[in-house]
Amino acid sequence: MNPFHRLNLEGRHHNKLRATDVLRLNSLHSLQSHESCAEEELVQTFIQKLLMMDYRARYNKTKAINEEVHNEQGSYDSFTQEADSDDFFLNLVPNEGISKSERIHPMDVQMAVFHCADGFLKQLMVTKLSQCQYALPLLVPDPDTHQIEFPLWTFRQINKSWKMKNTNNEIISQTHPIYKAQTPMVFFFRFGSVSSSKSQLMNSLINEKHNTFFHRNCPGSSRTRVLMDGVVEIAWFCPSGSYDDKFTDCVAFCNLHGDAGDHEKQLQILTQMASVNVVLLPKLKRNDKNMIKLKPLHKDSKPLICLFTEDYSDVTVMKKKYRIGLKDRNQSEVSEELRRAINYCLSESSSTFILEDVSRHSDRVDEEDDDDCRRGREAAQQMMSLLEKKDLTEIKESFLPHQGKEMNTDTGDKIYFIKWLGIIMDEYTSADLSDLHHKCNEKWSAVLQMKENHDESEQFKAEQTDLERISEELQAAAFGLEHIMREIGQIYESCSSVKKNKKDLQFDFSSLPSLAAKMMISGFPLELMDGDAAHVPVIWISAVLDELIQKLGNQRVFVLSVLGLQSSGKSTMLNAMFGLQFAVSAGRCTRGAFMQLVRVSDEMKTQMNFDYILVVDTEGLRALELTGRSTRHHDNELATFVVGLANLTLINIFGENPSEMQDILQIVVQAFLRMKKVRLNPRCVFVHQNVSDVTAGEKNMEGRRRLLETLDEMTKLAAKEEDYDAECFSDVIDFDVQNDVKYFAQLWEGSPPMAPPNPNYCENIQELKKSIMSHASKSHGMMQIDLKDRIKDLWEALLKERFVFRKLETEYSKWSWSLHSAMTNHENTLYEKSKELPLKLKDKVNDEETLKKEFELFWEQSVNRIVSETPPIKDIDIMRDVRDILSDVNESAPVDHIKENSEFTKIFTVSSYCEYIHFKKSTKKGVRGVVKDAYRKVKKTFGYSRTLSPKKEAEIKSLITDVEQQTEKMIQSFNISKMGYNISCIQKITGYIKNRVTEHQEGVKYKFKKEFFIDLVLSICNRANKMITDQHRLFKEANDPAIYVEKKRGEYYSIFQKYCHEATPAPIFGKIICQKLKEPIEQSVYKKTARYLTYELMKNCESLNGNRSNLEKHILKTLAEEEDFVKYMDYINFPSHHFKSFIRDEVSRYITDTFSVSVLPKMKENIKLLQQKIMKAAHESTEHVQENRGDVGLWLKRFTQQLSDVLIFSEKYLSGVRHDDVDDFNLLEDVIRQELPTIMSEIISGFNTEAFPVKLDYTFRPYQLLIDHFCQCCWVQCPFCGATCTHTTKNHHGDHSVAFHRSICLNGIYYNNTSNLSTHICTSAVANSTLYFHPNASDYNVLCREYRTAGGVYADWSITPDLTELPYWKWFVCRFKKDLEKYHKKTFEGEGEIPDEWRKYSKQEVIESLDKYM
């Protein structure tokens, strides 16, 4: 039986199967997961299932056999009729009688493909077998020559991870390339024919639930196998660090298939290298030929375990030699005895096994002996030799900028070179990365524990700082092939910008895109977006796509992208679906976006309208590495880019955590909305991974319903932010919730590291693949040339800042843009005039006074012309604009109320909102009935000082609070410091508030009076007045012609002087660069110092150096010391606003008090560091230009790139400044070195306490950073006393709660039928069995102790009966008794009389009590 012939693989020994032959989209095999198939389909089915990590790839059955057996059923009857009982029991078929229809053994299919595969497919196969937790071919006899081949190449991409205990009994993680791992090795072999299955016994040691080694009882097994005899397979047991690990260290297990007596070479190699030898033996006679081979093993000092298949005895031991009988024994007992014996032998042995060492004993080391592979390795090693003795965290900085020449190494096969480069780099970095990951995990665990314990100590902050430092080291140390390829792209882009003869370059850079295109065709991913810099190298990507078009033709592609949270299984899913090679390990999360080509097979092209699928994998949204950066902006940018690029986007969600879902859905919906606005119509499919029960239909229906609700909610939020009319997700995108939501089982069948992939996961992959193909069949995709344009257009749109995110076509934006353009033109004119004037004054260059007068005259004339041509930016009056708009909107409103009323701010301190409402009429009940429902009924229970029910008061209060917070976000989104103020800002705010008020009224039985809307707008705008005015002042200083030009006077006089003294172009350009750097340096220093100051405040400022509870304690102390009732009511009614105001005041005070001793020295330190970085950038740019024979354009590009991580400074800052004639780069560098200290001194002279808070945009101000830190928490207030929930996250799970409630009189609660305020405290009220309250506007009352039964806000609170009370609020009630009575229009009399005990507390005592209780 020739398996190669039966499998249609004859001739493939020379014309090898290639990876590109199988990495394509096929119709039948890739989309069908039936267990049986035709014999000629076995190879394709095996490969496709293996690529999907479906371990059932080895269990394929052929249709022919199954059908034959089924068809033979009809002959059973005739056989029964003819045969008598003797025939039935005696006519047995002997073993030699093999049926012609005997099925092909599954391992013959595997090994036939292995023998016929080229090096790259073979490596891919073995990598996938390893992922399926299968044993791997270690020594393989060639079917023709019988040479023993060691396929070391196939192991090169496999890493194994495990956990074990170190000498300190701590659990540590280990990750190693498997060919380098030093582990003990146990070798199993047999002599003769044995009744027990050796492979099955080995499986029971490694993973009894999985057939690591294929054995005779596996599904699909047959009586014959042709290609497995003499093959040695290897598998590793990797411990998980658990108490029930079978072995405490990683152990290799080798299995020689067939009779060891027939395979002496394999036996010799493995018995020598093993730590323990295990042999299965039949009953032997003394003169048995196998005894000769056993005696040396018995005499050897190495442990030997003999398993006798025909022996009944238990284990016996003699001098490291074990004897165990297997006959008629319980399999579990035998396994346990064998495991104990192996463990004992390993504990006594120190020998270890390294896979690479096998190469010294085999006849041939597979592909690694081939010329192409060898040359590729040598070239890669030569390149990596540059890294020797370099610290891993410095490699990227020092190594990558110089890699142009090395990357053009001439190898016989560049793909081998690239593969070797990746392998060697992983090997080089893995140990350091593993160590850094271990440190990071340890530190993260410590920080997490301290967080859970609410530890706010100095040690906690130190641990956090350490964690950030280790994270930065980890990011710097991540160095792989993608970074080399990124550098190639940057080299190409730099070289493309050199205007001199390209022949002068030391290498032909034009060949680089061709190399990248070949890599993509060969199955390598290519970086589309630089994840570290959030940058798309458009020139490079366009060149690569051009090369692809040259090599493949202008093919049609279908773009499939995937988005999801970090580490949510996106790359694993894509790799399983298409057999791709995106990085998936936890230590190497995708950064940026990578694209990979998948070819569509010819048969599939008849169903599809395209030739390739372009798969785009992205870094995880909310990536941990990006914490601290502008994460939201980065995520929105990434999502918008890949969604806009794709024909179909997979939205990957891991698990069913609502908060994680909300995180990603908000980003995704906004991205789709932006596409809708520019008339792009991509589709999406949602994938829920790691769902516990994917078969539960009802559960999935509920999940779909929840998802759709969340999508609709996110759509409304995004529509408001994008100023777009959309109410639900289906308004934005064509979405079928029944078919476009997929549920995935858990990836692993059991617990890693020994668990194989879950077959159900593979089934889910197939279902998703079908869905993708269904979408794809209805799409025309796009031509590659159009894809190139799409990438370019999308990226340029993103660079223009929120292309569809803001309406740049509005008059306001046009004005802002024209102003910027005008200023640029004026500056260019000034520059040119500064050059021309010296030509007229050649005879006066030595008369400094005359020169100065001439310049002043010229300057005054220029400034006057500029100011006359460009209208000045006026000062603004926010409240005047507000009143004007309100007058237009509310023509019938009282003019005096809008124009003169100074009491509008009372909306934030008013005791009740009843004066702002009137009730809607009802045709059913009439006015009286509605009033009766809305107003509180008189009962002998608690009442409220309000005429509205507490529920409705709370609704209105919640509306006011939310509107204030949302308008604050709106104001920040206006970007006034960059775009300037326009009355349209107030129009948008007013329109938003009006819409919110209208929406609120739709679901309630009352209606707001016009005064409510007016007062709300006036109140909110009054609070925002300072923020808007400050931001507009920053804009005016940067853009007002008179102010702006005046700031440039010194700069242009300096240029004028240089030209007068006939300076060469380089000094003048160097001077201009230094002047242009001034503002970016100033901003950078302010921002960096602001971050430092934030940490300093959190460390040194008593009120800010702890948690929110500590902050509240200091707020209460300050309120008591100031004794200001209005401020108290602001704190009680609007705690969030009061917290923010307090933080602002604390920061302002701290800056004033510590400026000279703390803030200023830090600013000077930051200035010094920047100066060093700028000079380093100038020096490296000079070197770079000289090495590449570039021009000033290349110098400037390199210079700005080097500074991009510390300064916002780009080439556009020098647009209009002519510098083509600059060619002396050493002189340019010297000028910058001379001029920079002067610039730095000028910047330092402007540092003062007044400038610091206002020089920064709001986003970067220390108080805003602290507000973000402290105020992103729960602000829900107790429905009885108004105390704020102390939970540190918004929308948290579980009940609201506070440590200390306060007197309910603060919330205006009083005794019914009286005007007496109640002094009860919540915790004592809920302990009372006689007190009742009215929860809402109805007749029924509720016992206080059963308050949860009232539902609504009451059901969400946990108020525990407790007599512990805070003296502070008792003092407050006594101190402000008259103010409270006036505020609530009630008195402390009768039942509400203040207890005498409350009057005993002094202010000082209650302030001190706060330290005790909070």
GROMACS .gro file of N, CA, C and O in nm, residues 1093-1166:
model
  296
 1093LEU      N    1   0.390   6.825   3.891
 1093LEU     CA    2   0.322   6.896   3.998
 1093LEU      C    3   0.201   6.818   4.049
 1093LEU      O    4   0.171   6.817   4.168
 1094THR      N    5   0.135   6.751   3.956
 1094THR     CA    6   0.020   6.668   3.996
 1094THR      C    7   0.064   6.560   4.094
 1094THR      O    8   0.000   6.538   4.197
 1095TYR      N    9   0.177   6.492   4.062
 1095TYR     CA   10   0.228   6.390   4.153
 1095TYR      C   11   0.273   6.451   4.286
 1095TYR      O   12   0.253   6.394   4.393
 1096GLU      N   13   0.337   6.568   4.277
 1096GLU     CA   14   0.381   6.637   4.399
 1096GLU      C   15   0.262   6.672   4.488
 1096GLU      O   16   0.267   6.656   4.610
 1097LEU      N   17   0.157   6.721   4.428
 1097LEU     CA   18   0.036   6.754   4.504
 1097LEU      C   19  -0.021   6.630   4.571
 1097LEU      O   20  -0.061   6.634   4.688
 1098MET      N   21  -0.023   6.521   4.499
 1098MET     CA   22  -0.077   6.397   4.555
 1098MET      C   23   0.013   6.340   4.663
 1098MET      O   24  -0.029   6.257   4.742
 1099LYS      N   25   0.137   6.388   4.666
 1099LYS     CA   26   0.231   6.339   4.768
 1099LYS      C   27   0.239   6.433   4.887
 1099LYS      O   28   0.241   6.388   5.002
 1100ASN      N   29   0.237   6.564   4.861
 1100ASN     CA   30   0.266   6.661   4.967
 1100ASN      C   31   0.147   6.740   5.018
 1100ASN      O   32   0.153   6.795   5.128
 1101CYS      N   33   0.042   6.751   4.938
 1101CYS     CA   34  -0.074   6.829   4.981
 1101CYS      C   35  -0.165   6.740   5.064
 1101CYS      O   36  -0.213   6.637   5.015
 1102GLU      N   37  -0.190   6.777   5.188
 1102GLU     CA   38  -0.264   6.690   5.280
 1102GLU      C   39  -0.399   6.648   5.225
 1102GLU      O   40  -0.442   6.535   5.239
 1103SER      N   41  -0.469   6.741   5.163
 1103SER     CA   42  -0.604   6.710   5.116
 1103SER      C   43  -0.603   6.620   4.994
 1103SER      O   44  -0.701   6.552   4.965
 1104LEU      N   45  -0.492   6.618   4.918
 1104LEU     CA   46  -0.488   6.546   4.791
 1104LEU      C   47  -0.397   6.424   4.794
 1104LEU      O   48  -0.377   6.360   4.692
 1105ASN      N   49  -0.340   6.393   4.910
 1105ASN     CA   50  -0.244   6.282   4.914
 1105ASN      C   51  -0.306   6.150   4.958
 1105ASN      O   52  -0.237   6.061   5.007
 1106GLY      N   53  -0.437   6.139   4.945
 1106GLY     CA   54  -0.502   6.014   4.982
 1106GLY      C   55  -0.612   5.980   4.885
 1106GLY      O   56  -0.607   6.015   4.768
 1107ASN      N   57  -0.714   5.914   4.939
 1107ASN     CA   58  -0.826   5.877   4.853
 1107ASN      C   59  -0.936   5.982   4.859
 1107ASN      O   60  -0.919   6.088   4.919
 1108ARG      N   61  -1.050   5.952   4.799
 1108ARG     CA   62  -1.159   6.048   4.795
 1108ARG      C   63  -1.211   6.078   4.936
 1108ARG      O   64  -1.251   6.191   4.965
 1109SER      N   65  -1.209   5.979   5.023
 1109SER     CA   66  -1.257   5.999   5.160
 1109SER      C   67  -1.171   6.102   5.233
 1109SER      O   68  -1.222   6.189   5.306
 1110ASN      N   69  -1.040   6.094   5.211
 1110ASN     CA   70  -0.949   6.191   5.272
 1110ASN      C   71  -0.975   6.331   5.217
 1110ASN      O   72  -0.974   6.430   5.291
 1111LEU      N   73  -1.000   6.340   5.087
 1111LEU     CA   74  -1.031   6.469   5.025
 1111LEU      C   75  -1.158   6.527   5.085
 1111LEU      O   76  -1.165   6.646   5.118
 1112GLU      N   77  -1.260   6.443   5.103
 1112GLU     CA   78  -1.386   6.490   5.159
 1112GLU      C   79  -1.368   6.539   5.302
 1112GLU      O   80  -1.427   6.638   5.344
 1113LYS      N   81  -1.283   6.472   5.376
 1113LYS     CA   82  -1.254   6.512   5.514
 1113LYS      C   83  -1.199   6.654   5.516
 1113LYS      O   84  -1.242   6.738   5.598
 1114HIS      N   85  -1.107   6.686   5.426
 1114HIS     CA   86  -1.048   6.820   5.423
 1114HIS      C   87  -1.148   6.924   5.373
 1114HIS      O   88  -1.142   7.040   5.414
 1115ILE      N   89  -1.237   6.882   5.284
 1115ILE     CA   90  -1.343   6.974   5.239
 1115ILE      C   91  -1.431   7.012   5.358
 1115ILE      O   92  -1.463   7.130   5.378
 1116LEU      N   93  -1.468   6.912   5.437
 1116LEU     CA   94  -1.554   6.937   5.554
 1116LEU      C   95  -1.482   7.025   5.657
 1116LEU      O   96  -1.543   7.113   5.719
 1117LYS      N   97  -1.354   7.004   5.676
 1117LYS     CA   98  -1.277   7.088   5.768
 1117LYS      C   99  -1.276   7.233   5.720
 1117LYS      O  100  -1.298   7.326   5.799
 1118THR      N  101  -1.251   7.251   5.590
 1118THR     CA  102  -1.247   7.386   5.533
 1118THR      C  103  -1.382   7.455   5.546
 1118THR      O  104  -1.391   7.574   5.581
 1119LEU      N  105  -1.489   7.381   5.518
 1119LEU     CA  106  -1.624   7.438   5.530
 1119LEU      C  107  -1.650   7.483   5.674
 1119LEU      O  108  -1.708   7.590   5.697
 1120ALA      N  109  -1.608   7.402   5.770
 1120ALA     CA  110  -1.631   7.436   5.911
 1120ALA      C  111  -1.550   7.560   5.949
 1120ALA      O  112  -1.599   7.649   6.021
 1121GLU      N  113  -1.427   7.568   5.901
 1121GLU     CA  114  -1.343   7.683   5.935
 1121GLU      C  115  -1.396   7.812   5.873
 1121GLU      O  116  -1.390   7.919   5.934
 1122GLU      N  117  -1.451   7.801   5.751
 1122GLU     CA  118  -1.502   7.922   5.683
 1122GLU      C  119  -1.643   7.958   5.728
 1122GLU      O  120  -1.683   8.075   5.717
 1123GLU      N  121  -1.721   7.862   5.774
 1123GLU     CA  122  -1.859   7.884   5.822
 1123GLU      C  123  -1.943   7.965   5.722
 1123GLU      O  124  -2.010   8.061   5.759
 1124ASP      N  125  -1.940   7.918   5.595
 1124ASP     CA  126  -2.015   7.986   5.489
 1124ASP      C  127  -2.132   7.895   5.449
 1124ASP      O  128  -2.112   7.790   5.388
 1125PHE      N  129  -2.255   7.934   5.485
 1125PHE     CA  130  -2.372   7.850   5.462
 1125PHE      C  131  -2.396   7.824   5.313
 1125PHE      O  132  -2.436   7.713   5.274
 1126VAL      N  133  -2.373   7.925   5.228
 1126VAL     CA  134  -2.395   7.908   5.083
 1126VAL      C  135  -2.304   7.798   5.029
 1126VAL      O  136  -2.345   7.714   4.949
 1127LYS      N  137  -2.177   7.798   5.075
 1127LYS     CA  138  -2.084   7.694   5.030
 1127LYS      C  139  -2.128   7.557   5.081
 1127LYS      O  140  -2.115   7.456   5.011
 1128TYR      N  141  -2.179   7.554   5.205
 1128TYR     CA  142  -2.228   7.428   5.259
 1128TYR      C  143  -2.340   7.370   5.170
 1128TYR      O  144  -2.343   7.252   5.139
 1129MET      N  145  -2.433   7.456   5.130
 1129MET     CA  146  -2.545   7.408   5.050
 1129MET      C  147  -2.500   7.365   4.911
 1129MET      O  148  -2.557   7.274   4.851
 1130ASP      N  149  -2.395   7.431   4.859
 1130ASP     CA  150  -2.339   7.388   4.732
 1130ASP      C  151  -2.281   7.247   4.747
 1130ASP      O  152  -2.301   7.160   4.662
 1131TYR      N  153  -2.210   7.223   4.858
 1131TYR     CA  154  -2.153   7.090   4.886
 1131TYR      C  155  -2.264   6.986   4.903
 1131TYR      O  156  -2.255   6.874   4.851
 1132ILE      N  157  -2.373   7.022   4.974
 1132ILE     CA  158  -2.482   6.926   5.002
 1132ILE      C  159  -2.562   6.896   4.876
 1132ILE      O  160  -2.594   6.780   4.848
 1133ASN      N  161  -2.590   6.998   4.796
 1133ASN     CA  162  -2.676   6.978   4.679
 1133ASN      C  163  -2.600   6.933   4.555
 1133ASN      O  164  -2.651   6.854   4.476
 1134PHE      N  165  -2.479   6.987   4.535
 1134PHE     CA  166  -2.401   6.954   4.416
 1134PHE      C  167  -2.258   6.918   4.456
 1134PHE      O  168  -2.164   6.994   4.432
 1135PRO      N  169  -2.242   6.803   4.521
 1135PRO     CA  170  -2.110   6.765   4.574
 1135PRO      C  171  -2.002   6.758   4.467
 1135PRO      O  172  -1.889   6.798   4.492
 1136SER      N  173  -2.036   6.709   4.348
 1136SER     CA  174  -1.935   6.696   4.242
 1136SER      C  175  -1.876   6.833   4.208
 1136SER      O  176  -1.753   6.849   4.197
 1137HIS      N  177  -1.962   6.933   4.191
 1137HIS     CA  178  -1.915   7.067   4.159
 1137HIS      C  179  -1.829   7.123   4.272
 1137HIS      O  180  -1.727   7.187   4.248
 1138HIS      N  181  -1.871   7.098   4.396
 1138HIS     CA  182  -1.796   7.153   4.509
 1138HIS      C  183  -1.657   7.088   4.519
 1138HIS      O  184  -1.559   7.157   4.547
 1139PHE      N  185  -1.651   6.957   4.497
 1139PHE     CA  186  -1.521   6.888   4.499
 1139PHE      C  187  -1.427   6.952   4.397
 1139PHE      O  188  -1.309   6.977   4.426
 1140LYS      N  189  -1.477   6.975   4.276
 1140LYS     CA  190  -1.393   7.031   4.170
 1140LYS      C  191  -1.344   7.171   4.207
 1140LYS      O  192  -1.226   7.204   4.186
 1141SER      N  193  -1.432   7.252   4.263
 1141SER     CA  194  -1.393   7.388   4.304
 1141SER      C  195  -1.287   7.383   4.411
 1141SER      O  196  -1.189   7.460   4.410
 1142PHE      N  197  -1.304   7.292   4.507
 1142PHE     CA  198  -1.207   7.279   4.616
 1142PHE      C  199  -1.070   7.237   4.562
 1142PHE      O  200  -0.967   7.291   4.603
 1143ILE      N  201  -1.069   7.141   4.467
 1143ILE     CA  202  -0.942   7.096   4.409
 1143ILE      C  203  -0.871   7.212   4.339
 1143ILE      O  204  -0.750   7.231   4.353
 1144ARG      N  205  -0.949   7.293   4.263
 1144ARG     CA  206  -0.889   7.408   4.194
 1144ARG      C  207  -0.824   7.503   4.295
 1144ARG      O  208  -0.713   7.550   4.274
 1145ASP      N  209  -0.893   7.531   4.404
 1145ASP     CA  210  -0.840   7.623   4.506
 1145ASP      C  211  -0.714   7.568   4.571
 1145ASP      O  212  -0.618   7.642   4.595
 1146GLU      N  213  -0.714   7.437   4.600
 1146GLU     CA  214  -0.598   7.374   4.663
 1146GLU      C  215  -0.475   7.380   4.572
 1146GLU      O  216  -0.365   7.410   4.617
 1147VAL      N  217  -0.497   7.353   4.444
 1147VAL     CA  218  -0.386   7.355   4.348
 1147VAL      C  219  -0.330   7.497   4.335
 1147VAL      O  220  -0.208   7.518   4.337
 1148SER      N  221  -0.418   7.594   4.326
 1148SER     CA  222  -0.375   7.734   4.313
 1148SER      C  223  -0.293   7.776   4.434
 1148SER      O  224  -0.188   7.839   4.421
 1149ARG      N  225  -0.342   7.739   4.552
 1149ARG     CA  226  -0.270   7.775   4.676
 1149ARG      C  227  -0.133   7.708   4.680
 1149ARG      O  228  -0.032   7.770   4.714
 1150TYR      N  229  -0.127   7.580   4.642
 1150TYR     CA  230  -0.001   7.505   4.648
 1150TYR      C  231   0.102   7.564   4.552
 1150TYR      O  232   0.220   7.578   4.586
 1151ILE      N  233   0.057   7.601   4.431
 1151ILE     CA  234   0.151   7.660   4.333
 1151ILE      C  235   0.207   7.790   4.386
 1151ILE      O  236   0.327   7.816   4.378
 1152THR      N  237   0.121   7.872   4.444
 1152THR     CA  238   0.166   8.001   4.498
 1152THR      C  239   0.265   7.981   4.612
 1152THR      O  240   0.369   8.048   4.619
 1153ASP      N  241   0.237   7.886   4.700
 1153ASP     CA  242   0.320   7.864   4.819
 1153ASP      C  243   0.454   7.800   4.787
 1153ASP      O  244   0.553   7.824   4.856
 1154THR      N  245   0.457   7.714   4.685
 1154THR     CA  246   0.580   7.635   4.663
 1154THR      C  247   0.650   7.667   4.532
 1154THR      O  248   0.740   7.595   4.491
 1155PHE      N  249   0.609   7.774   4.466
 1155PHE     CA  250   0.661   7.800   4.332
 1155PHE      C  251   0.813   7.808   4.330
 1155PHE      O  252   0.880   7.740   4.250
 1156SER      N  253   0.871   7.887   4.418
 1156SER     CA  254   1.016   7.910   4.412
 1156SER      C  255   1.097   7.789   4.459
 1156SER      O  256   1.209   7.769   4.414
 1157VAL      N  257   1.039   7.707   4.548
 1157VAL     CA  258   1.117   7.595   4.603
 1157VAL      C  259   1.093   7.463   4.531
 1157VAL      O  260   1.175   7.372   4.540
 1158SER      N  261   0.981   7.452   4.461
 1158SER     CA  262   0.949   7.324   4.399
 1158SER      C  263   0.921   7.336   4.249
 1158SER      O  264   0.981   7.267   4.168
 1159VAL      N  265   0.829   7.426   4.213
 1159VAL     CA  266   0.784   7.433   4.074
 1159VAL      C  267   0.892   7.487   3.982
 1159VAL      O  268   0.925   7.426   3.881
 1160LEU      N  269   0.949   7.602   4.017
 1160LEU     CA  270   1.049   7.665   3.932
 1160LEU      C  271   1.172   7.577   3.911
 1160LEU      O  272   1.218   7.562   3.797
 1161PRO      N  273   1.230   7.517   4.018
 1161PRO     CA  274   1.345   7.429   3.995
 1161PRO      C  275   1.313   7.313   3.899
 1161PRO      O  276   1.397   7.275   3.818
 1162LYS      N  277   1.193   7.260   3.909
 1162LYS     CA  278   1.155   7.149   3.820
 1162LYS      C  279   1.145   7.198   3.676
 1162LYS      O  280   1.185   7.128   3.582
 1163MET      N  281   1.092   7.317   3.657
 1163MET     CA  282   1.081   7.373   3.522
 1163MET      C  283   1.220   7.394   3.462
 1163MET      O  284   1.244   7.365   3.344
 1164LYS      N  285   1.312   7.442   3.544
 1164LYS     CA  286   1.449   7.462   3.496
 1164LYS      C  287   1.515   7.329   3.462
 1164LYS      O  288   1.589   7.318   3.364
 1165GLU      N  289   1.487   7.228   3.543
 1165GLU     CA  290   1.541   7.094   3.517
 1165GLU      C  291   1.487   7.039   3.383
 1165GLU      O  292   1.562   6.984   3.303
 1166ASN      N  293   1.357   7.059   3.360
 1166ASN     CA  294   1.296   7.013   3.236
 1166ASN      C  295   1.352   7.087   3.115
 1166ASN      O  296   1.371   7.031   3.007
   0.00000   0.00000   0.00000
